[in-house]
Rosetta silent file (secondary structure, phi, psi, omega in degrees, C-alpha in Angstrom):
SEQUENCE: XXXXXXXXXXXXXXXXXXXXXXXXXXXXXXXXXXXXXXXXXXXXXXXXXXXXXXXXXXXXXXXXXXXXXXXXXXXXXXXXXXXXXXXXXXXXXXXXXXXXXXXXX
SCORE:     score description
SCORE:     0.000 S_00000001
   1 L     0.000  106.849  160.611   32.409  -28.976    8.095 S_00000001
   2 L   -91.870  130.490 -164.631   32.970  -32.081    6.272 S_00000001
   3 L  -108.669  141.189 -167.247   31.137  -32.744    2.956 S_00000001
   4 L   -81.638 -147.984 -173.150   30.313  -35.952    1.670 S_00000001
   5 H  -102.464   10.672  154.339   30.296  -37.257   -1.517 S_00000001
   6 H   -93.135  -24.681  158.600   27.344  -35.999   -2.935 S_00000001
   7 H   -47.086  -42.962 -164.297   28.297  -32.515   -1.615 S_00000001
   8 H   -77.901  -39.822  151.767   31.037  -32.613   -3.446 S_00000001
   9 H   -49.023  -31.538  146.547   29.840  -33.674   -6.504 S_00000001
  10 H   -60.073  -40.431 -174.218   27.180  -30.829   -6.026 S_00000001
  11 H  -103.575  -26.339  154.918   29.519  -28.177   -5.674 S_00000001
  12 H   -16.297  -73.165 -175.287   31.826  -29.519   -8.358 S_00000001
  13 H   -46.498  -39.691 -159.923   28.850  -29.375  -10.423 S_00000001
  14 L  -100.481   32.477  170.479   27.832  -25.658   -9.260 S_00000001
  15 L  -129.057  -57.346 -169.135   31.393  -24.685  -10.579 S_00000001
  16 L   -19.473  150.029  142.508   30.978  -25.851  -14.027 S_00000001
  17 H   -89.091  -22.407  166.305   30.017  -23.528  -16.648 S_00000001
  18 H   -44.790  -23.317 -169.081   27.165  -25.047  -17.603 S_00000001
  19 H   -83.030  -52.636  164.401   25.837  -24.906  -14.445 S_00000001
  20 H   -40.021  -43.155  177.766   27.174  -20.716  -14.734 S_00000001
  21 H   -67.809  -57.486  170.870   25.216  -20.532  -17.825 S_00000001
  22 H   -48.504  -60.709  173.389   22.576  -22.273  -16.994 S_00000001
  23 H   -74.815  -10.182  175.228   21.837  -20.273  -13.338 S_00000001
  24 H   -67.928  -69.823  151.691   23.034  -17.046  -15.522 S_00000001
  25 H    -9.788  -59.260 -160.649   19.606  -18.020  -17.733 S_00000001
  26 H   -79.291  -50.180 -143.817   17.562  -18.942  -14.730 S_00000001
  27 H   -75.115  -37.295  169.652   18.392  -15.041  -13.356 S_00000001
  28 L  -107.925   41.407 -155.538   17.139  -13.881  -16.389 S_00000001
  29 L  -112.908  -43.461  159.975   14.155  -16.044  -17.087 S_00000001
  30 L   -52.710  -21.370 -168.071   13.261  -14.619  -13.293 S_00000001
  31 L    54.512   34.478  176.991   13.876  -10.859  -14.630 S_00000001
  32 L    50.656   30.377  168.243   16.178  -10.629  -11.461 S_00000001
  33 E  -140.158  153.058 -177.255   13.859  -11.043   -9.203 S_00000001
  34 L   -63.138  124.677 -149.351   13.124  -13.047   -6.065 S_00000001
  35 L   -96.258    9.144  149.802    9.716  -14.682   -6.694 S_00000001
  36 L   -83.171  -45.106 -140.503    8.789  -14.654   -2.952 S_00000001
  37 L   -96.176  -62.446  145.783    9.684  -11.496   -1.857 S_00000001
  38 L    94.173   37.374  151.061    9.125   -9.905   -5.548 S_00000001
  39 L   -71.194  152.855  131.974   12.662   -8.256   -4.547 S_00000001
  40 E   -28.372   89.440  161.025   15.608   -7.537   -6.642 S_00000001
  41 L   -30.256   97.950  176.750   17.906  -10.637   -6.795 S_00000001
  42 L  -109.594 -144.325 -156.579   21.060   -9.698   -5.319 S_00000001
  43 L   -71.741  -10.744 -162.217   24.765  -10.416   -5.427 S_00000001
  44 L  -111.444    0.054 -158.815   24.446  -13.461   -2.896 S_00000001
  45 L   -67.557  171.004  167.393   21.589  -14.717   -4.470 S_00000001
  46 E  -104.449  165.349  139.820   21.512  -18.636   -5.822 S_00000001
  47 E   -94.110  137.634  174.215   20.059  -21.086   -7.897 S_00000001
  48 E  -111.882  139.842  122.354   18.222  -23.981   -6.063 S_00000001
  49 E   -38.668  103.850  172.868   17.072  -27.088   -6.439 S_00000001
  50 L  -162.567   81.504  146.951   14.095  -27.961   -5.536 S_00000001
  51 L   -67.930   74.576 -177.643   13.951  -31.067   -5.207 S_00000001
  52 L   -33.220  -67.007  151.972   15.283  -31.076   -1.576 S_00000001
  53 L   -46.426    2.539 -172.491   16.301  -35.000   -2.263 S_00000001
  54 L   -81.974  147.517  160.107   17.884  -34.871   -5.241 S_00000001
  55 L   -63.159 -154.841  167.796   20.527  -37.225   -6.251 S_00000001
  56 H   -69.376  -67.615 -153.410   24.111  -36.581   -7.899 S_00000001
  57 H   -70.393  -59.852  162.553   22.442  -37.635  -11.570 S_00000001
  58 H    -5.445  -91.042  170.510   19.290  -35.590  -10.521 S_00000001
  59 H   -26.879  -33.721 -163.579   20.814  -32.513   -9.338 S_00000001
  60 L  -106.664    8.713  148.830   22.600  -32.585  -12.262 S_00000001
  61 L   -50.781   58.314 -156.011   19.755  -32.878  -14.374 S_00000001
  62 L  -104.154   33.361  173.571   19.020  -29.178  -15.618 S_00000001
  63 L   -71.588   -9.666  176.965   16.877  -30.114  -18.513 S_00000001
  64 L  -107.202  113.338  148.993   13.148  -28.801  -16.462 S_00000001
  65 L   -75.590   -5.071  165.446   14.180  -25.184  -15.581 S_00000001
  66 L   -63.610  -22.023 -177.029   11.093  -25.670  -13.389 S_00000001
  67 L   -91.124    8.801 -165.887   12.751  -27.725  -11.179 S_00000001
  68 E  -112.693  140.880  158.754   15.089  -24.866  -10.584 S_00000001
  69 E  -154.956  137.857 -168.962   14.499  -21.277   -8.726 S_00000001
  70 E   -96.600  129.053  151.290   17.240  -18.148   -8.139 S_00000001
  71 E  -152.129  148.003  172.096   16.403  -16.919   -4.523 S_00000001
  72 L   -64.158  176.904 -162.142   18.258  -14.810   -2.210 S_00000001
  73 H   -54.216  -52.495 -157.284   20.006  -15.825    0.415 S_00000001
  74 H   -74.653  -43.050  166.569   17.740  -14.993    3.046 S_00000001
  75 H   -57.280  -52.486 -174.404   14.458  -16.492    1.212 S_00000001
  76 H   -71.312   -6.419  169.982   16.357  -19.884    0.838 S_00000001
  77 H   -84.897  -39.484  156.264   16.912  -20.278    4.098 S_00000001
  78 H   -31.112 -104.339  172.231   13.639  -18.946    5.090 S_00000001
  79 H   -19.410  -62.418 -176.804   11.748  -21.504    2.376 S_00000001
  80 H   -57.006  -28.019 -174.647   14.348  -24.432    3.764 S_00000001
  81 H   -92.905  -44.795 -174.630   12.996  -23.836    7.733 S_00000001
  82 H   -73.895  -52.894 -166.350    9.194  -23.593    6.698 S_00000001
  83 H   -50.122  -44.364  162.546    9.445  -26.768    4.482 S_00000001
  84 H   -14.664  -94.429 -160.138   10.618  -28.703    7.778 S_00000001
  85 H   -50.332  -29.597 -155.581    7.384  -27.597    9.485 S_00000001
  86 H   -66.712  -37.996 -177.986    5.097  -27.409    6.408 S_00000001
  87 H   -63.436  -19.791 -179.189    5.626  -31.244    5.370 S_00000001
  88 H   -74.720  -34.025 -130.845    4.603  -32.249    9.154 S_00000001
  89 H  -141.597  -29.618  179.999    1.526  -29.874    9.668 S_00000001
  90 L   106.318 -140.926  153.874    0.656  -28.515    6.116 S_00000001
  91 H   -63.156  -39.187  166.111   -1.414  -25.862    5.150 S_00000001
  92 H   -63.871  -25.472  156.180   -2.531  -25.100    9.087 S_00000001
  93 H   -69.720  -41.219  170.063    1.150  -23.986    9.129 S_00000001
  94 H   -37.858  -52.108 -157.135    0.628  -21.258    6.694 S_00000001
  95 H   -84.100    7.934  179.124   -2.090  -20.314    8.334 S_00000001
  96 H   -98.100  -54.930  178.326   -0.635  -20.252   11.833 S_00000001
  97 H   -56.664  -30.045  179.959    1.972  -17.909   10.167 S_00000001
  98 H   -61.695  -64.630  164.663   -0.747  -15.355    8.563 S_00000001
  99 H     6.632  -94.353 -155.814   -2.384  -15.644   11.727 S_00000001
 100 H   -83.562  -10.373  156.074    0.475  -14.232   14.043 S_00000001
 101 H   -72.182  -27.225 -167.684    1.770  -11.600   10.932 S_00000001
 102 L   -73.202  -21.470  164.582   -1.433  -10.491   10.718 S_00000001
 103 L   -98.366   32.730  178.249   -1.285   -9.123   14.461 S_00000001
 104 L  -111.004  139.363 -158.873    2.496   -7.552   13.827 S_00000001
 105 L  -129.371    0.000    0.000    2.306   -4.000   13.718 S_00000001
């Protein structure tokens, strides 16, 4: 995996301490928990952006903690697959997912 140069500049950034302080903050501004799930935040969890699109100066922007959210691992990936579909199809995606949870037994 090669990363360009706003990856790098992104994880640069996500080394910093501010950026430690800052997602340190966010964990407990959450009360250390994932706000999908309404789990316990654990050891792998992150902070996101999310602003999918953000730029270098963006990203790096952490003056709105709104624009910020700590989720585990498994929710951001999760959250990262549905946005795909959800920006094509909407709300009728949601509701295609309640749908077919709603018969899992």
């Amino acid at each position: 995996f090669i990363m360009n140069k706003l990856q790098k500049s992104k994880r640069n950034f996500r080394n910093s301490k501010v950026w430690k302080a800052f997602r340190h903050q966010m964990n407990v501004k959450q009360h250390g928990i994932d706000p999908i799930t309404g789990s316990k935040l654990y050891k792998g969890c992150n902070l996101h952006h999310r602003n999918v699109t953000a730029g270098e100066e963006e990203y790096q922007d952490i003056s709105n903690p709104d624009e910020f959210v700590m989720l585990n691992s498994a929710t951001h990936k999760m959250l990262h697959w549905c946005y795909t579909y959800y920006k094509k199809y909407g709300r009728k995606f949601l509701d295609n997912i309640e749908e077919e949870l709603r018969k899992w037994h």
